[in-house]
Short mmCIF file of C-alpha atoms in Angstrom, two decimals:
data_model
loop_
_atom_site.label_atom_id
_atom_site.label_comp_id
_atom_site.label_asym_id
_atom_site.label_seq_id
_atom_site.Cartn_x
_atom_site.Cartn_y
_atom_site.Cartn_z
CA MET A 1 -16.19 -136.97 2.30
CA THR A 2 -13.23 -134.92 3.49
CA ASP A 3 -13.55 -131.84 5.67
CA ARG A 4 -12.17 -129.75 2.78
CA THR A 5 -14.86 -131.06 0.44
CA ARG A 6 -17.53 -130.56 3.09
CA ARG A 7 -16.57 -126.92 3.49
CA ASN A 8 -17.03 -126.47 -0.24
CA ILE A 9 -20.59 -127.73 -0.38
CA MET A 10 -23.74 -125.95 0.68
CA ARG A 11 -24.06 -125.56 4.40
CA GLY A 12 -27.82 -125.63 4.71
CA ALA A 13 -27.51 -124.19 8.14
CA ALA A 14 -29.67 -122.86 10.90
CA VAL A 15 -28.25 -120.17 13.11
CA ALA A 16 -30.00 -118.74 16.15
CA ALA A 17 -29.03 -116.16 18.68
CA ALA A 18 -26.81 -117.76 21.29
CA GLY A 19 -28.66 -121.00 21.00
CA GLY A 20 -28.88 -121.87 17.38
CA PHE A 21 -26.43 -123.82 15.34
CA PHE A 22 -24.94 -124.32 11.94
CA GLY A 23 -25.24 -127.75 10.38
CA LEU A 24 -22.91 -128.88 7.64
CA HIS A 25 -24.69 -130.61 4.78
CA SER A 26 -23.38 -132.99 2.20
CA GLY A 27 -24.95 -133.94 -1.11
CA ALA A 28 -24.71 -132.32 -4.52
CA PRO A 29 -21.96 -129.77 -5.21
CA LEU A 30 -22.68 -126.37 -3.81
CA GLY A 31 -23.21 -124.67 -7.14
CA ALA A 32 -25.82 -127.19 -8.28
CA ARG A 33 -27.72 -127.13 -5.00
CA ALA A 34 -27.56 -123.36 -4.69
CA ALA A 35 -28.99 -123.08 -8.19
CA ALA A 36 -31.91 -125.20 -7.04
CA ALA A 37 -32.61 -122.98 -4.07
CA THR A 38 -35.58 -120.66 -4.22
CA SER A 39 -33.98 -118.07 -1.93
CA ALA A 40 -33.36 -114.59 -3.20
CA THR A 41 -29.76 -113.45 -3.46
CA ALA A 42 -28.05 -110.70 -1.54
CA ALA A 43 -27.87 -108.59 -4.68
CA THR A 44 -31.61 -108.63 -5.23
CA THR A 45 -33.17 -108.71 -1.78
CA GLY A 46 -31.43 -105.97 0.17
CA THR A 47 -29.64 -108.36 2.45
CA THR A 48 -27.18 -107.26 5.09
CA THR A 49 -23.82 -109.02 5.02
CA PRO A 50 -21.26 -108.57 7.76
CA ALA A 51 -18.31 -106.28 7.24
CA PRO A 52 -14.93 -107.92 7.77
CA SER A 53 -13.53 -107.56 11.24
CA THR A 54 -10.13 -106.05 11.95
CA THR A 55 -9.79 -107.79 15.29
CA PRO A 56 -7.57 -110.88 15.43
CA THR A 57 -9.33 -112.29 18.49
CA ARG A 58 -11.56 -115.35 18.33
CA PRO A 59 -13.72 -115.02 21.46
CA PHE A 60 -15.77 -118.09 20.59
CA LEU A 61 -12.65 -120.24 20.77
CA GLU A 62 -11.37 -118.64 23.96
CA GLY A 63 -12.26 -118.30 27.64
CA PRO A 64 -15.57 -119.93 28.57
CA PHE A 65 -16.18 -120.93 24.92
CA ALA A 66 -12.87 -122.72 24.43
CA PRO A 67 -13.36 -126.34 23.34
CA VAL A 68 -12.35 -129.12 25.70
CA THR A 69 -9.96 -131.64 24.21
CA ASP A 70 -10.62 -134.79 26.24
CA GLU A 71 -13.52 -137.06 27.01
CA LEU A 72 -13.64 -137.45 30.78
CA THR A 73 -15.26 -139.98 33.11
CA ALA A 74 -15.35 -139.41 36.85
CA PHE A 75 -17.20 -141.25 39.62
CA ASP A 76 -18.46 -140.24 43.08
CA LEU A 77 -18.18 -136.54 42.45
CA PRO A 78 -17.46 -134.21 45.38
CA VAL A 79 -20.40 -132.11 46.50
CA THR A 80 -20.80 -128.92 48.51
CA GLY A 81 -24.21 -129.01 50.16
CA ARG A 82 -26.65 -131.89 49.82
CA ILE A 83 -28.16 -133.33 46.66
CA PRO A 84 -31.93 -133.86 47.08
CA ARG A 85 -32.54 -137.61 47.24
CA GLU A 86 -35.60 -137.22 45.04
CA LEU A 87 -33.42 -136.22 42.06
CA ASN A 88 -32.86 -139.55 40.37
CA GLY A 89 -31.82 -139.27 36.76
CA ARG A 90 -29.35 -137.55 34.47
CA TYR A 91 -28.80 -133.89 33.69
CA LEU A 92 -27.55 -133.62 30.09
CA ARG A 93 -26.55 -130.63 28.00
CA ASN A 94 -25.38 -130.40 24.39
CA GLY A 95 -23.18 -127.84 22.67
CA PRO A 96 -20.52 -127.25 19.99
CA ASN A 97 -17.03 -128.48 20.81
CA ALA A 98 -14.65 -128.24 17.87
CA LEU A 99 -12.53 -131.34 17.33
CA GLY A 100 -9.40 -131.33 15.16
CA LEU A 101 -9.90 -127.74 14.00
CA GLU A 102 -7.85 -127.15 10.84
CA ASP A 103 -8.32 -123.41 10.41
CA PRO A 104 -9.49 -121.46 13.48
CA MET A 105 -9.96 -118.28 11.42
CA ALA A 106 -12.51 -120.06 9.19
CA HIS A 107 -14.39 -121.57 12.10
CA HIS A 108 -17.73 -120.45 13.47
CA TRP A 109 -18.74 -121.26 17.05
CA MET A 110 -21.91 -123.02 16.03
CA LEU A 111 -20.12 -125.31 13.59
CA GLY A 112 -18.44 -127.18 16.44
CA ASP A 113 -18.95 -130.92 16.78
CA GLY A 114 -21.71 -131.76 19.24
CA THR A 115 -20.60 -132.84 22.72
CA VAL A 116 -22.98 -133.89 25.48
CA HIS A 117 -22.03 -133.32 29.12
CA GLY A 118 -23.90 -135.37 31.72
CA VAL A 119 -24.13 -135.92 35.47
CA ARG A 120 -25.85 -138.99 36.95
CA LEU A 121 -27.71 -138.38 40.24
CA ARG A 122 -29.13 -141.15 42.41
CA ASN A 123 -30.20 -141.33 46.06
CA GLY A 124 -28.41 -138.13 47.06
CA ARG A 125 -25.14 -138.97 45.25
CA ALA A 126 -23.49 -137.70 42.09
CA GLU A 127 -22.52 -141.07 40.69
CA TRP A 128 -20.69 -139.89 37.58
CA TYR A 129 -19.81 -137.17 35.12
CA ARG A 130 -19.18 -137.90 31.45
CA ASN A 131 -18.64 -135.83 28.34
CA ARG A 132 -18.81 -137.48 24.93
CA TRP A 133 -18.61 -136.29 21.34
CA ILE A 134 -21.51 -137.34 19.14
CA ARG A 135 -20.01 -139.99 16.87
CA SER A 136 -20.98 -138.73 13.43
CA ALA A 137 -18.95 -140.21 10.58
CA ALA A 138 -16.64 -137.18 10.59
CA VAL A 139 -16.08 -137.29 14.36
CA ALA A 140 -15.44 -141.03 14.27
CA ARG A 141 -12.86 -140.48 11.54
CA LYS A 142 -11.13 -137.73 13.51
CA LEU A 143 -10.96 -140.03 16.53
CA GLY A 144 -9.64 -142.92 14.46
CA GLU A 145 -12.74 -145.01 15.12
CA PRO A 146 -14.94 -147.01 12.74
CA TYR A 147 -18.39 -145.73 11.82
CA ASP A 148 -20.97 -148.49 11.71
CA GLY A 149 -23.56 -148.46 8.97
CA PRO A 150 -24.12 -146.19 5.95
CA VAL A 151 -23.31 -142.49 6.33
CA PRO A 152 -26.46 -140.33 6.17
CA GLU A 153 -26.57 -137.75 3.40
CA ASP A 154 -26.63 -134.80 5.81
CA ASP A 155 -24.48 -136.29 8.54
CA PHE A 156 -23.29 -134.02 11.33
CA ALA A 157 -22.52 -134.34 15.06
CA THR A 158 -25.81 -132.78 16.19
CA ASN A 159 -24.78 -130.01 18.58
CA THR A 160 -27.82 -128.04 19.73
CA HIS A 161 -30.13 -129.93 22.09
CA VAL A 162 -30.48 -133.29 23.80
CA ILE A 163 -33.96 -134.59 24.69
CA PRO A 164 -35.53 -137.67 26.26
CA TYR A 165 -38.20 -139.35 24.17
CA LYS A 166 -39.91 -142.71 24.69
CA GLY A 167 -37.02 -144.17 26.66
CA ARG A 168 -34.41 -142.85 24.23
CA VAL A 169 -32.01 -139.92 24.47
CA LEU A 170 -31.73 -137.97 21.22
CA ALA A 171 -29.15 -135.32 20.30
CA VAL A 172 -30.86 -133.00 17.82
CA GLN A 173 -30.46 -129.95 15.62
CA GLU A 174 -32.26 -128.43 12.68
CA SER A 175 -32.00 -128.19 8.91
CA GLY A 176 -30.88 -131.61 7.80
CA PRO A 177 -29.05 -133.96 10.14
CA LEU A 178 -30.88 -136.91 11.63
CA PRO A 179 -31.02 -137.08 15.43
CA TYR A 180 -28.34 -139.21 17.04
CA GLU A 181 -29.40 -141.61 19.78
CA LEU A 182 -27.25 -141.97 22.93
CA ASP A 183 -27.21 -144.77 25.45
CA ASP A 184 -27.41 -144.38 29.23
CA GLU A 185 -23.68 -143.57 29.44
CA LEU A 186 -23.69 -141.10 26.52
CA ASN A 187 -22.18 -143.46 23.97
CA THR A 188 -23.53 -142.94 20.45
CA VAL A 189 -25.93 -145.68 19.35
CA GLY A 190 -26.57 -144.32 15.85
CA THR A 191 -28.99 -142.13 13.93
CA HIS A 192 -32.69 -142.18 14.73
CA ASP A 193 -35.41 -141.61 12.12
CA PHE A 194 -38.53 -142.45 14.15
CA GLY A 195 -38.93 -145.90 12.68
CA GLY A 196 -38.18 -144.78 9.13
CA THR A 197 -40.93 -142.13 9.15
CA LEU A 198 -38.72 -139.00 9.27
CA SER A 199 -38.09 -137.65 5.78
CA GLY A 200 -35.92 -134.58 5.38
CA ALA A 201 -34.82 -132.27 8.16
CA PHE A 202 -35.56 -132.27 11.88
CA THR A 203 -35.38 -129.52 14.50
CA ALA A 204 -33.40 -128.39 17.54
CA HIS A 205 -36.54 -127.42 19.44
CA THR A 206 -39.27 -130.01 19.69
CA LYS A 207 -42.39 -129.40 21.78
CA PHE A 208 -43.73 -132.36 23.74
CA ASP A 209 -47.37 -132.14 24.80
CA ALA A 210 -47.54 -134.56 27.72
CA ARG A 211 -51.34 -134.69 27.83
CA ALA A 212 -51.69 -135.53 24.14
CA ASP A 213 -48.50 -137.63 24.16
CA GLU A 214 -47.38 -135.87 20.98
CA LEU A 215 -43.99 -134.55 19.91
CA HIS A 216 -44.17 -131.58 17.53
CA ALA A 217 -41.51 -130.03 15.31
CA ILE A 218 -41.12 -127.28 12.71
CA THR A 219 -38.45 -128.26 10.17
CA TYR A 220 -36.79 -126.38 7.32
CA TYR A 221 -34.08 -126.83 4.70
CA PRO A 222 -32.31 -124.28 2.47
CA THR A 223 -33.64 -125.62 -0.84
CA TRP A 224 -37.25 -126.00 0.28
CA ASP A 225 -39.93 -123.47 -0.66
CA HIS A 226 -41.77 -124.31 2.54
CA VAL A 227 -41.32 -125.38 6.14
CA ARG A 228 -42.91 -128.48 7.64
CA HIS A 229 -44.92 -129.13 10.77
CA LEU A 230 -44.35 -132.69 11.97
CA VAL A 231 -46.34 -134.63 14.55
CA VAL A 232 -44.88 -137.73 16.22
CA ASP A 233 -47.61 -139.68 18.01
CA ARG A 234 -47.50 -142.03 20.99
CA THR A 235 -46.14 -144.83 18.78
CA GLY A 236 -42.95 -142.84 18.18
CA GLN A 237 -43.58 -142.36 14.46
CA VAL A 238 -44.18 -139.27 12.34
CA VAL A 239 -47.90 -139.54 11.60
CA ARG A 240 -48.60 -136.14 10.02
CA THR A 241 -46.60 -133.66 7.95
CA THR A 242 -48.05 -130.29 6.96
CA ARG A 243 -46.18 -128.10 4.47
CA ILE A 244 -46.33 -124.35 5.06
CA PRO A 245 -45.27 -122.26 2.02
CA VAL A 246 -42.69 -119.53 2.75
CA ALA A 247 -40.45 -117.35 0.60
CA ASP A 248 -36.66 -116.88 0.71
CA SER A 249 -35.85 -120.03 2.74
CA PRO A 250 -35.95 -118.38 6.17
CA MET A 251 -34.29 -119.80 9.25
CA MET A 252 -36.79 -121.04 11.86
CA HIS A 253 -34.84 -122.11 14.91
CA ASP A 254 -37.81 -122.45 17.25
CA PHE A 255 -41.61 -122.27 17.22
CA ALA A 256 -44.51 -122.36 19.67
CA LEU A 257 -47.31 -124.76 20.48
CA THR A 258 -50.63 -124.30 22.27
CA GLU A 259 -53.48 -126.73 22.87
CA ARG A 260 -55.14 -125.52 19.66
CA TYR A 261 -52.44 -123.99 17.47
CA VAL A 262 -48.94 -124.16 16.05
CA VAL A 263 -47.15 -120.80 15.89
CA VAL A 264 -44.35 -120.21 13.35
CA PHE A 265 -41.99 -117.25 13.18
CA ASP A 266 -40.94 -116.06 9.71
CA MET A 267 -38.14 -113.59 10.38
CA PRO A 268 -35.76 -111.72 8.01
CA VAL A 269 -32.80 -114.12 8.30
CA THR A 270 -32.78 -116.00 5.01
CA PHE A 271 -30.58 -118.34 3.01
CA ASP A 272 -28.27 -116.64 0.49
CA PRO A 273 -27.17 -118.96 -2.37
CA VAL A 274 -24.64 -116.37 -3.58
CA ALA A 275 -22.88 -116.44 -0.21
CA ALA A 276 -23.11 -120.23 -0.23
CA GLY A 277 -21.64 -120.36 -3.73
CA ALA A 278 -18.75 -118.18 -2.59
CA GLY A 279 -17.95 -120.66 0.16
CA ALA A 280 -19.27 -118.65 3.10
CA PRO A 281 -19.34 -120.87 6.18
CA VAL A 282 -22.63 -119.24 7.21
CA PRO A 283 -24.82 -118.54 4.14
CA TYR A 284 -27.63 -116.86 6.07
CA VAL A 285 -28.04 -113.08 5.96
CA TRP A 286 -30.27 -110.36 7.34
CA ASN A 287 -32.76 -109.67 4.55
CA ASP A 288 -34.33 -106.22 4.80
CA ARG A 289 -36.86 -107.06 2.08
CA HIS A 290 -38.21 -110.13 3.85
CA PRO A 291 -41.12 -109.03 6.07
CA ALA A 292 -41.23 -110.16 9.68
CA ARG A 293 -44.40 -112.09 10.41
CA VAL A 294 -45.88 -114.71 12.70
CA GLY A 295 -48.20 -117.46 11.51
CA VAL A 296 -50.91 -119.34 13.41
CA MET A 297 -52.11 -122.74 12.16
CA PRO A 298 -54.52 -125.25 13.74
CA ARG A 299 -52.61 -128.17 15.28
CA ALA A 300 -54.41 -130.58 12.96
CA GLY A 301 -53.24 -128.61 9.93
CA GLY A 302 -55.09 -126.20 7.67
CA ARG A 303 -54.85 -122.56 6.67
CA VAL A 304 -52.14 -120.43 8.25
CA ARG A 305 -53.10 -116.93 9.30
CA TRP A 306 -50.17 -114.52 9.00
CA PHE A 307 -49.67 -111.35 11.04
CA GLU A 308 -47.03 -108.69 10.48
CA VAL A 309 -44.80 -107.92 13.46
CA PRO A 310 -42.04 -105.36 14.07
CA SER A 311 -38.72 -106.30 12.50
CA ALA A 312 -36.60 -108.15 15.05
CA TYR A 313 -34.79 -111.41 15.44
CA TYR A 314 -36.85 -114.05 17.19
CA SER A 315 -34.60 -116.31 19.22
CA HIS A 316 -36.32 -118.81 21.55
CA THR A 317 -39.80 -119.63 22.79
CA LEU A 318 -40.41 -119.86 26.51
CA ASN A 319 -43.94 -121.22 26.11
CA ALA A 320 -47.32 -120.40 24.58
CA TYR A 321 -50.98 -120.88 25.48
CA ASP A 322 -54.52 -120.09 24.35
CA GLU A 323 -56.40 -117.27 26.04
CA GLY A 324 -59.90 -116.87 24.68
CA SER A 325 -59.60 -115.87 21.03
CA SER A 326 -55.92 -114.98 21.44
CA VAL A 327 -52.65 -116.88 21.47
CA VAL A 328 -50.06 -115.72 24.01
CA VAL A 329 -46.38 -116.40 23.29
CA ASP A 330 -43.50 -115.59 25.64
CA LEU A 331 -40.17 -115.47 23.85
CA THR A 332 -36.75 -113.86 23.63
CA THR A 333 -36.05 -111.40 20.82
CA MET A 334 -33.10 -109.31 19.66
CA PRO A 335 -33.17 -105.92 17.91
CA ALA A 336 -32.63 -105.86 14.16
CA PRO A 337 -30.43 -106.51 12.33
CA PHE A 338 -29.15 -109.89 13.49
CA LEU A 339 -26.10 -111.10 11.56
CA ALA A 340 -25.89 -114.86 11.70
CA ALA A 341 -22.40 -114.84 10.18
CA GLY A 342 -21.18 -112.18 12.58
CA ARG A 343 -18.34 -109.78 11.82
CA GLY A 344 -15.45 -112.18 11.62
CA SER A 345 -15.18 -112.97 15.33
CA GLY A 346 -16.36 -116.55 14.95
CA GLY A 347 -19.90 -116.05 16.20
CA PRO A 348 -23.14 -114.14 15.49
CA SER A 349 -23.61 -110.41 15.98
CA ALA A 350 -26.56 -108.23 16.88
CA LEU A 351 -27.36 -104.64 17.74
CA GLY A 352 -28.38 -105.36 21.30
CA THR A 353 -28.95 -108.02 23.88
CA PRO A 354 -31.92 -110.41 23.83
CA SER A 355 -34.84 -109.58 26.10
CA LEU A 356 -37.93 -111.42 27.28
CA ASP A 357 -41.10 -110.36 25.46
CA ARG A 358 -44.75 -111.33 25.23
CA TRP A 359 -46.61 -111.42 21.92
CA THR A 360 -50.39 -111.63 22.12
CA ILE A 361 -51.85 -112.70 18.78
CA ASP A 362 -55.43 -111.49 18.69
CA LEU A 363 -57.17 -113.81 16.25
CA ALA A 364 -60.51 -112.04 16.55
CA HIS A 365 -59.18 -108.61 15.55
CA GLY A 366 -56.25 -109.70 13.38
CA ARG A 367 -53.43 -107.99 15.23
CA VAL A 368 -50.42 -108.69 17.43
CA ARG A 369 -49.68 -106.80 20.63
CA THR A 370 -46.08 -106.87 21.84
CA ARG A 371 -44.89 -106.15 25.36
CA ARG A 372 -41.46 -106.19 26.96
CA LEU A 373 -41.53 -108.40 30.06
CA ASP A 374 -37.91 -107.88 31.08
CA ASP A 375 -35.25 -105.84 29.29
CA ARG A 376 -32.24 -107.35 31.07
CA PRO A 377 -29.90 -109.34 28.81
CA GLN A 378 -31.04 -112.97 28.94
CA GLU A 379 -31.41 -116.08 26.84
CA PHE A 380 -32.35 -119.78 26.95
CA PRO A 381 -35.82 -119.27 28.51
CA ARG A 382 -37.24 -122.45 30.06
CA VAL A 383 -40.51 -123.43 31.67
CA ASN A 384 -41.75 -126.36 33.71
CA GLU A 385 -41.92 -128.84 30.80
CA GLY A 386 -45.18 -130.31 32.08
CA LEU A 387 -46.86 -127.04 31.07
CA VAL A 388 -45.75 -126.90 27.43
CA SER A 389 -48.73 -125.58 25.38
CA ARG A 390 -50.65 -124.53 28.53
CA ARG A 391 -50.64 -121.43 30.67
CA HIS A 392 -47.56 -120.99 32.84
CA ARG A 393 -46.65 -118.65 35.68
CA TYR A 394 -42.91 -119.11 36.13
CA ALA A 395 -39.98 -118.88 33.76
CA TYR A 396 -36.22 -119.41 34.09
CA SER A 397 -33.55 -117.75 31.95
CA ALA A 398 -29.79 -117.27 31.97
CA THR A 399 -27.41 -114.40 31.44
CA ALA A 400 -23.69 -114.88 30.85
CA GLY A 401 -21.53 -111.80 30.55
CA ALA A 402 -19.04 -113.53 28.27
CA MET A 403 -21.83 -114.29 25.80
CA TRP A 404 -22.85 -110.70 25.31
CA ARG A 405 -19.27 -109.43 25.24
CA ALA A 406 -18.38 -111.97 22.56
CA TYR A 407 -21.02 -111.37 19.91
CA LEU A 408 -22.84 -108.09 20.35
CA THR A 409 -20.71 -106.02 17.97
CA VAL A 410 -22.86 -105.61 14.87
CA ASP A 411 -22.27 -101.84 14.84
CA GLY A 412 -18.58 -102.16 15.62
CA VAL A 413 -18.98 -100.68 19.09
CA PRO A 414 -17.52 -102.81 21.90
CA PRO A 415 -20.25 -103.96 24.28
CA ASP A 416 -20.54 -102.95 27.89
CA ARG A 417 -18.08 -105.09 29.86
CA ALA A 418 -20.15 -104.84 33.04
CA PHE A 419 -22.52 -107.66 32.05
CA SER A 420 -22.81 -110.16 34.86
CA ASN A 421 -23.56 -113.85 35.25
CA ALA A 422 -26.89 -114.88 36.70
CA LEU A 423 -29.93 -117.10 36.54
CA ILE A 424 -33.31 -115.35 36.57
CA LYS A 425 -36.68 -116.61 37.80
CA HIS A 426 -39.73 -114.74 36.49
CA ASP A 427 -43.13 -114.66 38.17
CA LEU A 428 -45.24 -113.67 35.18
CA PHE A 429 -48.44 -113.37 37.20
CA ARG A 430 -46.97 -110.77 39.55
CA GLY A 431 -44.52 -109.26 37.09
CA THR A 432 -41.59 -109.80 39.47
CA THR A 433 -38.19 -111.46 39.17
CA GLU A 434 -35.64 -113.10 41.43
CA VAL A 435 -31.98 -113.12 40.41
CA HIS A 436 -29.36 -115.61 41.55
CA ARG A 437 -26.02 -113.95 40.86
CA PHE A 438 -22.66 -115.58 40.27
CA PRO A 439 -19.11 -114.13 40.38
CA ARG A 440 -17.58 -112.21 37.52
CA ASP A 441 -15.96 -115.12 35.69
CA ALA A 442 -18.56 -117.73 36.65
CA ALA A 443 -20.30 -118.07 33.27
CA ALA A 444 -23.77 -119.57 33.74
CA GLY A 445 -25.47 -121.80 31.19
CA GLU A 446 -29.11 -122.61 30.59
CA ALA A 447 -31.16 -123.56 33.66
CA VAL A 448 -33.49 -126.55 33.39
CA PHE A 449 -36.40 -126.87 35.82
CA VAL A 450 -36.83 -130.29 37.45
CA PRO A 451 -40.04 -130.98 39.41
CA SER A 452 -39.80 -132.33 42.94
CA ARG A 453 -40.97 -135.85 43.71
CA ALA A 454 -44.54 -136.31 42.52
CA GLU A 455 -47.30 -135.96 45.08
CA THR A 456 -50.25 -136.90 42.95
CA GLY A 457 -53.85 -137.46 43.77
CA ALA A 458 -56.26 -139.67 41.87
CA THR A 459 -56.62 -137.29 38.95
CA LYS A 460 -53.92 -134.62 38.97
CA ASP A 461 -50.52 -133.52 40.17
CA THR A 462 -50.89 -131.38 43.29
CA ARG A 463 -47.43 -129.81 43.24
CA ALA A 464 -47.03 -126.07 42.85
CA GLU A 465 -45.67 -125.09 39.45
CA ASP A 466 -42.33 -124.02 40.96
CA ASP A 467 -42.01 -126.92 43.43
CA GLY A 468 -38.70 -128.24 42.25
CA TYR A 469 -35.16 -127.28 41.32
CA ALA A 470 -33.25 -125.32 38.68
CA LEU A 471 -30.11 -127.10 37.42
CA ALA A 472 -27.35 -125.42 35.42
CA TYR A 473 -23.68 -125.80 34.62
CA VAL A 474 -21.74 -122.82 36.00
CA HIS A 475 -18.02 -122.24 35.58
CA ASN A 476 -16.11 -122.19 38.86
CA PRO A 477 -13.19 -119.76 38.33
CA GLU A 478 -11.46 -120.84 41.54
CA ARG A 479 -11.15 -124.42 40.28
CA GLY A 480 -10.96 -123.72 36.56
CA ALA A 481 -13.73 -126.28 36.08
CA ALA A 482 -17.51 -126.42 36.09
CA ASP A 483 -20.04 -127.07 38.85
CA LEU A 484 -23.51 -128.45 38.40
CA VAL A 485 -25.45 -125.97 40.52
CA ILE A 486 -28.79 -127.01 42.01
CA LEU A 487 -31.08 -124.19 43.19
CA ALA A 488 -34.35 -124.65 45.05
CA ALA A 489 -36.83 -122.91 42.74
CA GLN A 490 -38.88 -121.67 45.72
CA ASP A 491 -35.74 -120.22 47.38
CA PHE A 492 -34.13 -118.99 44.19
CA THR A 493 -31.84 -116.33 45.63
CA GLY A 494 -30.71 -118.50 48.54
CA GLU A 495 -27.57 -120.57 48.69
CA PRO A 496 -27.52 -123.44 46.21
CA VAL A 497 -28.90 -126.66 47.60
CA ALA A 498 -25.83 -128.34 46.14
CA ARG A 499 -22.79 -127.68 44.01
CA ILE A 500 -21.48 -130.78 42.29
CA HIS A 501 -17.84 -130.28 41.38
CA LEU A 502 -16.99 -131.62 37.92
CA PRO A 503 -13.47 -132.69 36.90
CA GLY A 504 -13.24 -130.31 33.93
CA ARG A 505 -14.71 -127.34 32.12
CA VAL A 506 -18.08 -127.32 30.39
CA PRO A 507 -17.83 -124.73 27.58
CA LEU A 508 -20.70 -122.31 27.16
CA GLY A 509 -23.08 -124.14 24.86
CA PHE A 510 -26.72 -124.57 24.11
CA HIS A 511 -29.58 -126.66 25.44
CA GLY A 512 -30.17 -129.55 27.79
CA SER A 513 -32.71 -131.72 29.57
CA TRP A 514 -33.34 -133.63 32.73
CA VAL A 515 -33.77 -137.34 31.98
CA PRO A 516 -35.56 -138.89 34.97
CA ASP A 517 -35.22 -142.53 35.86
CA ALA A 518 -38.09 -144.60 34.55
#
């Protein structure tokens, strides 16, 4: 299928604030598939569509967002400071990186081909840096390479997250495309369908419960009248699928998991078949008539209890846990309306910056209490992954001034240009924060927490929750290239433990993982 044809079919896409994506979907012609959709149209649901922009700038193709044009490989990377010898593994991060862009004015940031950037650490050395495009059929064709095997129906260079799972590395995104598996050096192995058990869409944000050895996902697709909760068990196969009915085909970029429940967020960003039929690259709109609500379902499946919440755009989950008869969810939200398609600048738009909130879902009294934990602009909240679904104390988030300046223009008012670049550590027990600041043009990406070397007893890990390191790609304006910055989590505002100097830029992108050596 040609790129021109692909742009003329339905893009059953998922878009999330500063960390979502848009997936291109093949299949039946757009008109036929849009007719099959159950979503309401803009004309009948009070949807909000973006007004055309008069600005000629494309901030999501410029500055820290600008795509890189070459795949690089470098060995024995220079380091300022000292890499902890206990960090043995790979730090990987995925993101959109447009390849062979035909029409920049028709491009959206989150439609870029997925590219994974990785650094290999071993015994105190930075052995290599690599960046590699995900070899979907379209990317292989652009690069003049063969594509082995049949082309999946919803093929796309998955551009949102990269996760380790059962000895594999999977590049993932939501709403259609299969995960792509990568080898140890970031070469594309092929698609991965969990031993033939994955049917339909997958997600950008899985939740892995280490104690239960289960991988959970909430998946959606534009023509479905439901979303699906999937459970992958210790065998690496999808063993349970629960369908959750929803109206209007909403976008669900992320979800939450506790030891007892699955939490789904049904927000007013819904698929618009009219926009899709007109060829809109992003057929998701703010739908004023779609109520904002959060649903709680037992992990084993069963009835979903729905609770109304204030209208907002839910972006990413930090973590969630059970507390008596309540479910506590920490998450980032943005004020309504959120325009997935933006205002013609090539990215999304919103009325304000995302903030860190806490939603306490009181199951006994049937209500949700919301509380602002931190109102500073921030995104990509992360937790010690060993605590997913259980109570946490610490959180790590990122703020990049270029991000907020690029897309927060839903009301046409230019954003404050004083936004800075920083990584933030939250102590949610004490209600305090520590901020590690970077220079003006040093755009900081998502920080991933990596535990220190295990010091385990007979029955449990004795490390403190924040005994470890925060790793993030940060642009170095003096070199015009990126550094992998390693911060000691227990000395967060101190000098970085190490700065690993990469040979090129790492564009602002989405999500990543630490892949420890086996």
